[in-house]
Coordinates of C-alpha atoms in Angstrom, one line a residue:
M1 CA 0.0 0.0 0.0
S2 CA 1.4 3.4 -0.8
D3 CA 2.1 6.2 1.6
A4 CA -0.5 8.4 0.0
S5 CA -3.4 5.7 0.5
T6 CA -2.0 5.1 4.1
E7 CA -2.2 8.6 4.8
K8 CA -5.6 9.1 3.3
G9 CA -6.9 6.2 5.5
G10 CA -5.3 7.6 8.5
D11 CA -7.0 10.9 7.9
I12 CA -10.4 9.2 7.4
N13 CA -10.0 7.3 10.7
V14 CA -9.1 10.5 12.6
V15 CA -12.4 12.1 11.2
K16 CA -14.3 8.9 12.2
D17 CA -12.8 9.0 15.7
L18 CA -13.5 12.8 16.0
W19 CA -17.3 12.2 15.0
R20 CA -17.9 9.6 17.6
V21 CA -17.1 12.0 20.2
V22 CA -18.7 15.1 18.7
S23 CA -21.9 13.3 17.7
A24 CA -23.2 13.5 21.2
F25 CA -23.7 17.2 20.7
R26 CA -25.7 17.0 17.4
G27 CA -28.2 19.7 18.8
R28 CA -25.5 22.1 19.2
I29 CA -23.9 21.3 15.9
F30 CA -27.0 22.1 13.9
L31 CA -27.8 25.3 15.8
A32 CA -24.3 26.4 15.0
L33 CA -24.8 25.4 11.3
F34 CA -28.1 27.4 11.3
F35 CA -26.3 30.5 12.6
L36 CA -23.4 29.8 10.1
I37 CA -26.0 29.8 7.2
L38 CA -27.8 32.9 8.4
A39 CA -24.2 34.8 8.6
K40 CA -23.3 33.8 5.0
L41 CA -26.8 34.9 3.8
A42 CA -26.0 38.1 5.3
V43 CA -22.7 38.4 4.1
V44 CA -23.8 37.6 0.4
S45 CA -26.6 40.1 0.7
V46 CA -24.2 42.9 1.4
P47 CA -23.0 43.4 -2.1
L48 CA -26.5 43.2 -3.4
A49 CA -27.7 46.2 -1.1
L50 CA -24.5 48.2 -1.9
K51 CA -25.2 47.8 -5.7
R52 CA -28.7 49.1 -5.2
I53 CA -27.4 52.0 -3.3
V54 CA -24.8 52.8 -6.0
D55 CA -27.3 52.5 -8.7
E56 CA -29.8 54.9 -6.9
L57 CA -27.2 57.5 -6.1
S58 CA -25.6 57.3 -9.4
R59 CA -28.6 58.8 -11.0
P60 CA -29.2 62.2 -9.1
E61 CA -31.7 63.3 -11.6
H62 CA -34.3 60.6 -10.6
I63 CA -33.6 60.8 -6.8
V64 CA -36.8 61.8 -4.9
A65 CA -35.4 61.1 -1.3
L66 CA -32.4 59.5 0.2
P67 CA -32.6 55.7 0.1
V68 CA -32.6 55.5 3.9
V69 CA -34.2 52.1 3.9
L70 CA -31.2 50.7 1.9
L71 CA -28.4 52.5 3.7
I72 CA -29.9 51.1 7.1
G73 CA -30.5 47.9 5.7
Y74 CA -26.9 47.7 4.3
A75 CA -25.6 48.6 8.0
L76 CA -28.0 45.9 9.6
L77 CA -26.8 43.1 7.1
R78 CA -23.2 43.8 8.2
F79 CA -24.0 43.8 11.7
A80 CA -26.0 40.7 11.1
S81 CA -23.2 38.7 9.6
T82 CA -21.0 39.6 12.7
L83 CA -23.8 38.7 15.2
F84 CA -24.7 35.3 13.6
N85 CA -20.9 34.4 13.5
E86 CA -20.5 35.2 17.2
L87 CA -23.7 33.1 18.1
R88 CA -22.2 30.3 15.9
D89 CA -19.1 30.2 17.8
L90 CA -20.8 30.5 21.2
S91 CA -23.0 27.7 20.3
F92 CA -20.1 25.4 19.2
S93 CA -17.7 26.4 21.8
R94 CA -18.8 23.6 24.4
V95 CA -18.6 21.1 21.5
T96 CA -14.9 22.0 21.1
Q97 CA -13.9 22.4 24.6
H98 CA -15.6 19.2 25.6
T99 CA -13.9 17.2 22.8
V100 CA -10.5 18.5 23.6
A101 CA -11.0 17.6 27.4
T102 CA -12.5 14.4 26.5
Y103 CA -9.5 13.3 24.3
A104 CA -7.1 14.7 27.0
L105 CA -8.8 12.3 29.7
N106 CA -9.2 9.6 27.3
T107 CA -5.2 9.7 26.5
F108 CA -4.4 10.1 30.1
S109 CA -6.6 7.0 31.2
H110 CA -5.3 5.0 28.1
L111 CA -1.7 5.6 29.1
H112 CA -2.4 4.1 32.6
A113 CA -4.3 1.3 30.9
L114 CA -1.3 0.2 28.7
G115 CA 1.0 -2.4 30.1
A116 CA 4.6 -2.2 31.7
R117 CA 6.1 -3.4 28.4
F118 CA 5.0 -0.2 26.5
H119 CA 6.0 2.1 29.5
A120 CA 9.4 0.5 29.7
K121 CA 10.0 1.4 25.9
R122 CA 8.3 4.8 25.7
R123 CA 10.1 8.1 25.9
I124 CA 8.2 10.7 28.2
G125 CA 9.9 13.7 26.6
G126 CA 8.5 12.8 23.2
L127 CA 5.4 11.4 24.3
L128 CA 4.2 14.8 25.8
P129 CA 4.7 17.0 22.8
D130 CA 2.7 14.3 20.5
I131 CA -0.2 14.6 23.0
D132 CA -0.1 18.5 23.2
R133 CA 0.2 18.9 19.3
G134 CA -2.7 16.2 19.0
T135 CA -5.1 18.1 21.2
N136 CA -4.3 21.4 19.6
G137 CA -4.8 19.7 16.3
I138 CA -8.2 18.4 17.4
A139 CA -9.3 21.8 18.6
F140 CA -8.2 23.4 15.3
L141 CA -10.2 20.7 13.2
L142 CA -13.4 21.4 15.1
G143 CA -13.2 25.1 15.3
V144 CA -11.4 27.1 12.7
G145 CA -11.2 24.1 10.4
L146 CA -14.8 23.1 10.5
F147 CA -16.2 26.8 10.5
T148 CA -14.0 28.1 7.8
L149 CA -14.2 25.2 5.4
V150 CA -17.9 24.8 5.4
P151 CA -18.9 28.3 5.3
T152 CA -16.4 29.1 2.8
L153 CA -17.7 26.5 0.3
L154 CA -21.0 27.6 1.1
E155 CA -20.2 31.2 0.2
I156 CA -18.6 30.4 -2.9
G157 CA -21.6 28.4 -4.2
M158 CA -24.1 31.1 -3.2
V159 CA -21.8 33.7 -5.0
I160 CA -21.5 31.9 -8.1
A161 CA -25.1 30.9 -8.3
I162 CA -26.0 34.7 -8.1
M163 CA -23.5 35.7 -10.7
T164 CA -24.7 32.8 -13.1
A165 CA -28.3 33.9 -12.6
R166 CA -27.5 37.6 -13.3
Y167 CA -24.5 38.0 -15.6
S168 CA -22.6 36.5 -18.3
D169 CA -21.6 32.8 -18.2
W170 CA -18.1 34.0 -18.9
F171 CA -17.7 35.3 -15.3
T172 CA -18.8 31.8 -14.0
V173 CA -16.3 30.0 -16.3
I174 CA -13.5 32.2 -15.2
L175 CA -14.4 31.9 -11.5
G176 CA -14.8 28.1 -11.9
V177 CA -11.6 27.7 -13.6
T178 CA -9.6 29.8 -11.0
F179 CA -11.5 27.8 -8.4
L180 CA -10.4 24.4 -10.0
I181 CA -6.8 25.4 -10.6
Y182 CA -6.5 26.9 -7.1
C183 CA -7.9 23.6 -5.6
G184 CA -5.7 21.4 -7.5
F185 CA -2.6 23.3 -6.8
T186 CA -3.3 23.5 -3.1
L187 CA -4.1 19.9 -2.9
I188 CA -0.9 18.7 -4.6
F189 CA 1.6 21.0 -3.0
T190 CA 0.1 20.6 0.5
Q191 CA 0.2 16.9 0.3
R192 CA 3.9 17.1 -0.5
R193 CA 4.4 19.5 2.3
S194 CA 2.8 17.0 4.8
I195 CA 6.1 14.9 4.4
F196 CA 8.1 18.0 5.7
Q197 CA 5.7 18.7 8.4
R198 CA 6.0 15.0 9.7
R199 CA 9.8 15.3 9.8
V200 CA 9.7 18.8 11.7
N201 CA 7.3 17.0 14.2
R202 CA 9.5 13.9 14.7
L203 CA 12.6 16.0 15.3
D204 CA 10.7 18.2 17.5
S205 CA 9.6 15.2 19.6
N206 CA 13.1 13.9 19.7
A207 CA 14.5 17.2 20.9
K208 CA 11.9 17.2 23.6
S209 CA 12.6 13.5 24.5
L210 CA 16.4 14.4 24.8
L211 CA 15.8 17.5 26.9
A212 CA 13.7 15.4 29.5
D213 CA 16.0 12.5 29.6
S214 CA 19.0 14.9 30.1
L215 CA 17.2 16.9 32.9
I216 CA 15.9 13.7 34.7
N217 CA 19.6 12.3 34.6
Y218 CA 20.9 15.7 35.8
D219 CA 23.1 14.1 38.4
A220 CA 24.6 11.6 36.0
V221 CA 25.6 14.6 33.7
K222 CA 27.4 16.4 36.7
Y223 CA 29.0 13.2 37.8
F224 CA 30.8 12.8 34.4
T225 CA 31.0 16.5 33.7
N226 CA 29.3 16.0 30.4
E227 CA 27.3 19.3 30.0
R228 CA 29.1 20.0 26.7
G229 CA 28.4 16.4 25.3
E230 CA 24.8 16.9 26.2
A231 CA 24.7 20.4 24.7
Q232 CA 26.3 18.7 21.3
R233 CA 23.7 16.0 21.3
F234 CA 20.9 18.7 21.6
Q235 CA 22.5 21.0 19.3
H236 CA 22.9 18.1 16.5
I237 CA 19.0 17.5 16.9
M238 CA 18.0 21.1 16.9
D239 CA 20.3 21.7 13.7
N240 CA 18.5 18.9 11.9
W241 CA 15.1 20.5 13.2
A242 CA 16.1 23.9 12.0
E243 CA 17.1 22.7 8.5
A244 CA 13.7 20.7 8.2
A245 CA 11.8 23.7 9.4
V246 CA 13.4 25.7 6.7
T247 CA 12.7 23.3 4.2
N248 CA 9.2 23.4 5.4
Q249 CA 8.9 27.0 5.3
R250 CA 10.4 26.8 1.6
A251 CA 7.5 24.6 0.6
L252 CA 5.0 26.8 2.4
F253 CA 6.5 29.8 0.3
I254 CA 5.9 28.2 -2.8
L255 CA 2.5 27.1 -1.9
H256 CA 1.5 30.7 -0.7
V257 CA 3.0 32.5 -3.8
G258 CA 1.4 30.0 -6.2
Q259 CA -2.1 30.4 -4.4
S260 CA -1.8 34.3 -4.8
A261 CA -0.7 34.3 -8.3
I262 CA -3.7 31.9 -9.2
I263 CA -6.1 34.4 -7.4
A264 CA -4.6 37.3 -8.9
M265 CA -5.0 36.1 -12.3
G266 CA -8.6 35.3 -11.7
V267 CA -9.5 38.6 -10.3
A268 CA -7.8 40.4 -13.3
S269 CA -9.7 38.4 -15.8
V270 CA -12.9 39.0 -14.1
M271 CA -12.3 42.7 -13.6
L272 CA -11.1 43.1 -17.3
L273 CA -14.4 41.4 -18.5
A274 CA -16.5 43.5 -16.3
G275 CA -14.8 46.6 -17.2
K276 CA -15.4 45.9 -20.9
F277 CA -19.3 45.4 -20.1
V278 CA -19.5 48.7 -18.5
L279 CA -18.0 50.4 -21.4
T280 CA -20.3 48.7 -23.8
R281 CA -23.3 49.8 -21.4
E282 CA -24.2 46.1 -20.9
M283 CA -23.6 46.7 -17.0
T284 CA -23.9 49.6 -14.7
V285 CA -21.2 50.9 -12.3
G286 CA -23.3 49.2 -9.5
D287 CA -23.0 46.1 -11.3
L288 CA -19.2 46.6 -11.5
I289 CA -19.1 47.3 -7.9
L290 CA -21.2 44.2 -7.1
I291 CA -19.0 42.0 -9.1
N292 CA -15.9 43.4 -7.6
A293 CA -17.3 42.8 -4.2
Y294 CA -18.2 39.1 -5.0
V295 CA -14.9 38.4 -6.7
I296 CA -13.1 39.9 -3.4
Q297 CA -15.8 37.9 -1.4
I298 CA -14.7 34.7 -3.1
C299 CA -11.0 35.0 -3.5
L300 CA -10.5 36.1 0.2
P301 CA -12.4 32.9 1.4
L302 CA -10.6 31.0 -1.4
N303 CA -7.4 32.1 0.2
A304 CA -8.8 31.3 3.5
L305 CA -9.8 27.9 2.3
G306 CA -6.3 27.1 1.1
F307 CA -5.0 28.2 4.4
V308 CA -7.6 26.2 6.5
Y309 CA -6.9 23.1 4.4
R310 CA -3.2 23.5 4.9
E311 CA -3.5 24.1 8.5
A312 CA -6.2 21.2 8.8
K313 CA -3.7 18.9 7.1
D314 CA -1.0 19.9 9.5
A315 CA -3.6 19.5 12.4
L316 CA -4.2 15.9 11.1
V317 CA -0.6 15.2 11.0
N318 CA -0.4 16.6 14.5
A319 CA -3.3 14.4 15.4
E320 CA -1.9 11.2 14.0
K321 CA 0.4 10.3 16.8
L322 CA -2.2 11.1 19.4
F323 CA -4.8 8.6 17.6
Q324 CA -2.2 6.0 17.1
L325 CA -1.5 6.0 20.8
L326 CA -5.2 5.8 21.6
R327 CA -5.3 2.8 19.2
E328 CA -2.4 1.0 21.0
K329 CA -3.6 -2.1 22.6
P330 CA -3.0 -3.1 26.1
E331 CA -0.6 -5.9 26.3
I332 CA -2.9 -7.7 28.8
D333 CA -6.6 -7.4 27.1
E334 CA -8.6 -8.3 30.2
A335 CA -12.1 -9.4 29.2
P336 CA -14.8 -7.1 30.7
G337 CA -17.0 -8.3 33.6
L338 CA -14.4 -10.5 35.2
P339 CA -15.2 -11.1 39.0
S340 CA -13.2 -9.5 41.7
L341 CA -10.6 -11.4 43.6
K342 CA -11.8 -12.7 46.9
V343 CA -8.8 -13.2 49.4
T344 CA -10.1 -15.6 52.3
R345 CA -6.8 -17.1 53.4
G346 CA -4.2 -15.5 51.4
E347 CA -2.4 -18.5 49.8
V348 CA -0.3 -17.8 47.0
L349 CA 0.7 -20.4 44.5
F350 CA 3.2 -20.3 41.6
D351 CA 2.8 -23.3 39.4
N352 CA 5.4 -24.2 36.8
V353 CA 5.4 -20.6 35.7
V354 CA 7.4 -19.9 32.3
F355 CA 8.1 -16.2 31.2
A356 CA 10.0 -14.1 28.7
Y357 CA 10.0 -10.4 27.9
E358 CA 11.4 -11.4 24.6
A359 CA 10.6 -14.6 23.0
A360 CA 14.4 -15.2 22.2
R361 CA 15.4 -14.5 25.9
P362 CA 13.4 -16.6 28.2
I363 CA 13.6 -15.3 31.8
L364 CA 11.8 -17.8 34.0
H365 CA 11.8 -21.8 33.5
G366 CA 9.1 -23.7 35.4
I367 CA 9.1 -22.0 38.6
S368 CA 6.9 -23.6 41.3
F369 CA 6.3 -22.6 44.9
R370 CA 3.7 -21.9 47.6
I371 CA 3.4 -19.0 49.9
P372 CA 1.3 -20.2 53.0
P373 CA -1.5 -17.9 54.3
G374 CA 0.3 -15.5 56.6
G375 CA 3.7 -16.9 55.8
T376 CA 6.7 -15.3 54.1
V377 CA 8.8 -16.6 51.3
A378 CA 12.0 -14.9 50.3
V379 CA 13.5 -15.0 46.9
V380 CA 17.3 -14.3 46.5
G381 CA 19.7 -14.5 43.8
G382 CA 22.0 -12.4 41.6
S383 CA 21.1 -9.7 39.2
G384 CA 19.1 -11.0 36.2
S385 CA 18.1 -14.4 38.1
G386 CA 14.3 -13.3 37.5
K387 CA 13.5 -12.6 41.1
S388 CA 11.9 -9.3 40.6
T389 CA 10.1 -10.6 37.7
L390 CA 8.0 -12.9 40.0
A391 CA 6.7 -9.8 41.7
R392 CA 5.6 -8.1 38.3
L393 CA 3.9 -11.2 37.3
L394 CA 2.0 -11.5 40.7
L395 CA 0.9 -7.9 39.9
R396 CA -0.1 -9.1 36.7
F397 CA 2.0 -6.2 34.8
Y398 CA 2.8 -9.0 32.5
E399 CA 1.0 -12.2 31.4
V400 CA 2.6 -15.6 32.2
G401 CA 4.0 -17.4 29.3
G402 CA 3.0 -20.9 30.6
G403 CA 1.9 -22.3 34.1
S404 CA -0.3 -20.4 36.4
I405 CA -0.4 -18.1 39.4
S406 CA -3.3 -18.4 41.7
I407 CA -4.4 -16.7 45.0
D408 CA -6.8 -18.7 47.0
D409 CA -7.3 -21.2 44.3
Q410 CA -8.2 -18.3 42.0
D411 CA -6.2 -18.0 38.6
I412 CA -5.2 -14.3 38.7
R413 CA -6.0 -14.2 34.9
G414 CA -9.4 -15.0 35.8
V415 CA -10.1 -11.9 38.0
N416 CA -10.0 -8.2 37.1
S417 CA -6.7 -6.8 37.6
S418 CA -7.8 -3.8 39.7
S419 CA -9.1 -6.0 42.6
L420 CA -5.8 -8.0 42.4
R421 CA -3.6 -5.1 42.9
L422 CA -6.1 -3.7 45.6
A423 CA -5.3 -6.9 47.6
I424 CA -1.5 -6.3 47.2
G425 CA 0.7 -3.8 49.0
V426 CA 4.1 -3.0 47.5
V427 CA 7.3 -1.5 49.0
P428 CA 9.7 -1.3 46.1
Q429 CA 13.4 -0.6 46.1
E430 CA 12.9 3.0 45.3
A431 CA 10.0 4.7 46.9
L432 CA 7.9 6.1 44.2
L433 CA 6.7 9.6 45.4
F434 CA 4.8 12.3 43.7
N435 CA 5.8 15.8 43.5
D436 CA 3.4 16.8 46.2
T437 CA 2.9 16.9 50.0
I438 CA 3.9 14.1 52.4
A439 CA 0.2 13.9 53.4
F440 CA -0.9 13.2 49.6
N441 CA 1.9 10.7 49.3
I442 CA 1.1 8.8 52.4
G443 CA -2.7 9.1 51.5
Y444 CA -2.3 7.9 48.1
G445 CA -2.4 4.2 49.7
R446 CA -6.1 4.5 50.2
N447 CA -8.5 7.0 48.4
G448 CA -10.5 9.0 50.7
A449 CA -8.2 8.4 53.8
T450 CA -8.7 11.1 56.6
M451 CA -5.9 13.1 58.2
E452 CA -6.3 11.1 61.3
E453 CA -5.8 7.9 59.4
I454 CA -2.6 9.2 57.5
V455 CA -1.0 10.4 60.8
A456 CA -1.8 7.0 62.2
A457 CA 0.0 5.2 59.5
A458 CA 2.9 7.5 59.8
K459 CA 3.2 6.6 63.6
A460 CA 3.0 3.0 62.7
A461 CA 5.9 3.5 60.3
H462 CA 7.8 5.5 62.8
V463 CA 8.0 8.5 60.6
H464 CA 5.5 10.8 62.3
E465 CA 8.1 12.4 64.7
L466 CA 10.3 13.2 61.6
I467 CA 7.4 14.8 59.7
D468 CA 6.2 16.8 62.9
S469 CA 9.5 18.4 63.2
L470 CA 9.4 19.9 59.6
P471 CA 8.1 23.5 59.3
H472 CA 5.1 22.6 57.3
K473 CA 4.8 19.1 58.8
Y474 CA 2.4 17.0 56.8
E475 CA 2.1 19.6 54.0
T476 CA 5.8 19.5 53.3
Q477 CA 6.6 19.4 49.5
V478 CA 8.6 16.3 48.8
G479 CA 9.9 17.5 45.4
E480 CA 10.3 15.6 42.1
R481 CA 10.6 11.9 42.8
G482 CA 11.0 12.8 46.5
V483 CA 14.3 14.3 46.2
M484 CA 13.9 16.7 49.2
L485 CA 14.0 13.5 51.4
S486 CA 16.6 10.9 52.3
G487 CA 16.2 7.3 51.2
G488 CA 15.3 6.2 54.6
E489 CA 12.7 8.8 54.9
K490 CA 11.2 8.1 51.5
Q491 CA 11.1 4.2 52.3
R492 CA 9.3 5.1 55.7
I493 CA 6.6 7.0 53.8
A494 CA 6.5 4.1 51.4
I495 CA 5.7 1.9 54.3
A496 CA 3.1 4.3 55.7
R497 CA 1.5 4.1 52.4
A498 CA 1.3 0.3 52.5
I499 CA 0.3 0.3 56.1
L500 CA -2.7 2.6 55.1
K501 CA -3.7 0.5 52.3
N502 CA -3.9 -2.4 54.8
P503 CA -3.7 -5.2 52.2
P504 CA -3.8 -8.9 52.9
L505 CA -0.8 -9.6 50.6
L506 CA 2.6 -7.9 50.6
I507 CA 5.5 -7.6 48.1
F508 CA 8.8 -6.3 49.2
D509 CA 11.0 -5.7 46.3
E510 CA 14.4 -5.2 47.5
A511 CA 13.0 -2.6 50.0
T512 CA 16.2 -2.0 51.8
S513 CA 18.9 -2.8 49.3
A514 CA 19.5 1.0 48.6
L515 CA 20.1 1.9 52.1
D516 CA 23.1 1.9 54.2
T517 CA 23.3 -0.9 57.1
A518 CA 22.1 1.2 59.8
S519 CA 19.0 2.6 57.9
E520 CA 18.4 -0.8 56.6
Q521 CA 18.3 -2.3 60.2
A522 CA 15.9 0.5 61.5
I523 CA 13.7 0.1 58.1
Q524 CA 13.6 -3.9 58.6
H525 CA 11.8 -3.5 62.1
E526 CA 8.9 -1.7 60.3
L527 CA 8.9 -4.2 57.5
D528 CA 8.7 -7.1 59.9
Q529 CA 5.9 -5.3 61.9
L530 CA 3.9 -4.6 58.7
S531 CA 4.2 -8.3 57.3
E532 CA 2.9 -9.9 60.5
N533 CA -0.1 -12.0 59.7
R534 CA 0.0 -11.1 56.0
T535 CA 1.2 -13.4 53.0
T536 CA 4.4 -11.9 52.0
L537 CA 6.7 -12.3 49.0
V538 CA 10.2 -10.8 49.6
I539 CA 12.4 -10.1 46.8
A540 CA 15.9 -9.6 48.8
H541 CA 19.5 -8.8 48.1
R542 CA 20.6 -8.7 51.7
L543 CA 20.1 -12.2 53.3
S544 CA 20.1 -10.6 56.7
T545 CA 16.8 -9.4 56.1
V546 CA 15.3 -12.7 55.1
V547 CA 16.6 -15.1 58.0
D548 CA 13.1 -15.5 59.5
A549 CA 11.3 -16.4 56.1
T550 CA 8.9 -19.3 56.2
E551 CA 10.9 -20.4 53.1
I552 CA 13.8 -19.1 51.0
L553 CA 14.2 -19.6 47.3
V554 CA 17.7 -19.3 45.6
M555 CA 17.4 -18.3 42.0
E556 CA 20.0 -18.4 39.1
R557 CA 19.3 -18.0 35.5
G558 CA 15.4 -18.1 35.8
R559 CA 15.4 -21.3 37.9
I560 CA 15.2 -22.3 41.6
I561 CA 18.3 -24.0 42.5
E562 CA 17.9 -24.2 46.3
R563 CA 14.9 -23.9 48.7
G564 CA 14.4 -24.1 52.4
S565 CA 14.8 -22.2 55.6
H566 CA 17.7 -20.1 56.5
A567 CA 19.0 -23.0 58.8
K568 CA 18.7 -25.6 56.3
L569 CA 20.3 -23.8 53.4
L570 CA 23.3 -22.9 55.7
Q571 CA 23.7 -26.7 56.4
Q572 CA 23.5 -27.6 52.9
G573 CA 26.7 -25.4 52.0
G574 CA 25.6 -24.5 48.7
A575 CA 25.1 -21.2 46.8
Y576 CA 23.1 -19.7 49.7
A577 CA 25.6 -20.7 52.4
R578 CA 28.4 -19.1 50.1
L579 CA 26.6 -16.0 49.6
W580 CA 25.7 -15.6 53.2
Q581 CA 29.5 -15.9 54.2
L582 CA 30.5 -13.4 51.7
Q583 CA 27.9 -11.0 53.1
Q584 CA 28.8 -11.6 56.7
R585 CA 32.5 -10.7 55.7
E586 CA 31.4 -7.6 54.2
D587 CA 29.4 -6.6 57.1
D588 CA 32.3 -7.3 59.4
Q589 CA 34.4 -5.0 57.4
Q590 CA 31.9 -2.3 57.5
R591 CA 31.7 -2.5 61.1
I592 CA 35.5 -2.2 61.4
D593 CA 35.6 0.7 59.0
H594 CA 32.8 2.4 61.1
A595 CA 34.7 1.9 64.5
L596 CA 38.0 3.1 62.9
H597 CA 36.1 6.3 61.5
S598 CA 34.7 6.9 65.1
M599 CA 38.1 6.7 66.5
D600 CA 39.4 9.3 64.2

């Protein structure tokens, strides 16, 4: 299939999608169209009134009285055209604003509905400009596009009909030929310019993506003193963008000049013919003024029509990415009407689970284990062993490739994912905090939580005293990703959030691995209290945090190579025992270093 046919199909899909949303406001659309027709009737009538006035006043010997009615009617027609246009815009404004707001909300919700695989690959810096351009494009298509394109065609049709009825057919032929040449030229060159506009959009998204990525990794840039390198990368993209924008403007110049030349030739031909008819007394001066007014009335909208078509094409190009995003299918296409998960005992069962992020690179090979009700199973192993993948599968961020995961004998694929995640509390390695207040971040654990409940959760997580010592207490802003807080403080807030949620199941995904030994020991006490009487899956790096687990699984390359209690695994003298000895030596060295530092 050619690019042109693909593009045309894309444009049709955009219009169909728009109509599905806009059609809910049919009444307002018809009212706006009614005012539009009245406005155009008034506009077309203005030259007719002007012709009558000129003809009356050009024969002073026949004037008995000043044509007051015609003069007042002329003024009223001009006012009416403005009034009806404003009423049209007022009637349609709710349609435009509601549609833009609906698409923004749909996009926002759809992004949250898309799977973890999509979000792992997307570039937020490039995604946001696509959404912004898309919503702006929709606003244009509905507002200026619809109410310039339709009335312009209506006005041109009415003017040609009047001129055909009153004057020589040659005027109609000249106007018709001008219109056809203008439209053909505009269609061809606008189609070509769309290629340049897409390139400008793509480079703009790349620039925004690099800008966001560089600022997010501000610390890394400083660590490696690579400000110049980042500036050079950004300059390279912006140079390409500037060149593409200039090429796009050059194409726009050719389009504008060509359109103006076609209109100028059409106007000149009509006025030469009209002047000839006035000299031969076949037309009056009023007729000449009428034709001149109508030609201008056609040519200005015709120019506007070219502008609107060009801008509408740009708006469609801008909206393409947004609609492509909305058509992106969630990785887990959950069937509607699935029952909610019912947690009675809290037993979790992984049965021969197989999984791969990519088909060529399997991650898990036949993983089977059981977490008893209220028990704790810890999973340890090196990086890339697949232990964190177990947590993502239990939360159903990804679908298992084989086998099953069940909670209280309910396969998690057979329940709705919202109820599944409501039943699970997560304390991740890096606390995920919003750029808002401490109260908001703790309260995020349960919608509608009262301030008293938030404070109680903070006290249970042993973070209340710290919060209370801050100048703004619970209204303290935590900054982007919680940068205003230390790692231990962020983890305690994450624990408070999990306490507030009060779930029957818990996941600790290396919840203390980013902390120093002292902070880890302090946080571990809160984690132990939180997991009491709750079924808990612990993904651990530090073995000292899992010695009390019901069962410990040792993973390597996606397989369980050892399993058992802490004491049993030490007795076996295998991989777990070797790792334990290594970490114990590291802890001893840290204690020696700390003691020597204290002596200094």
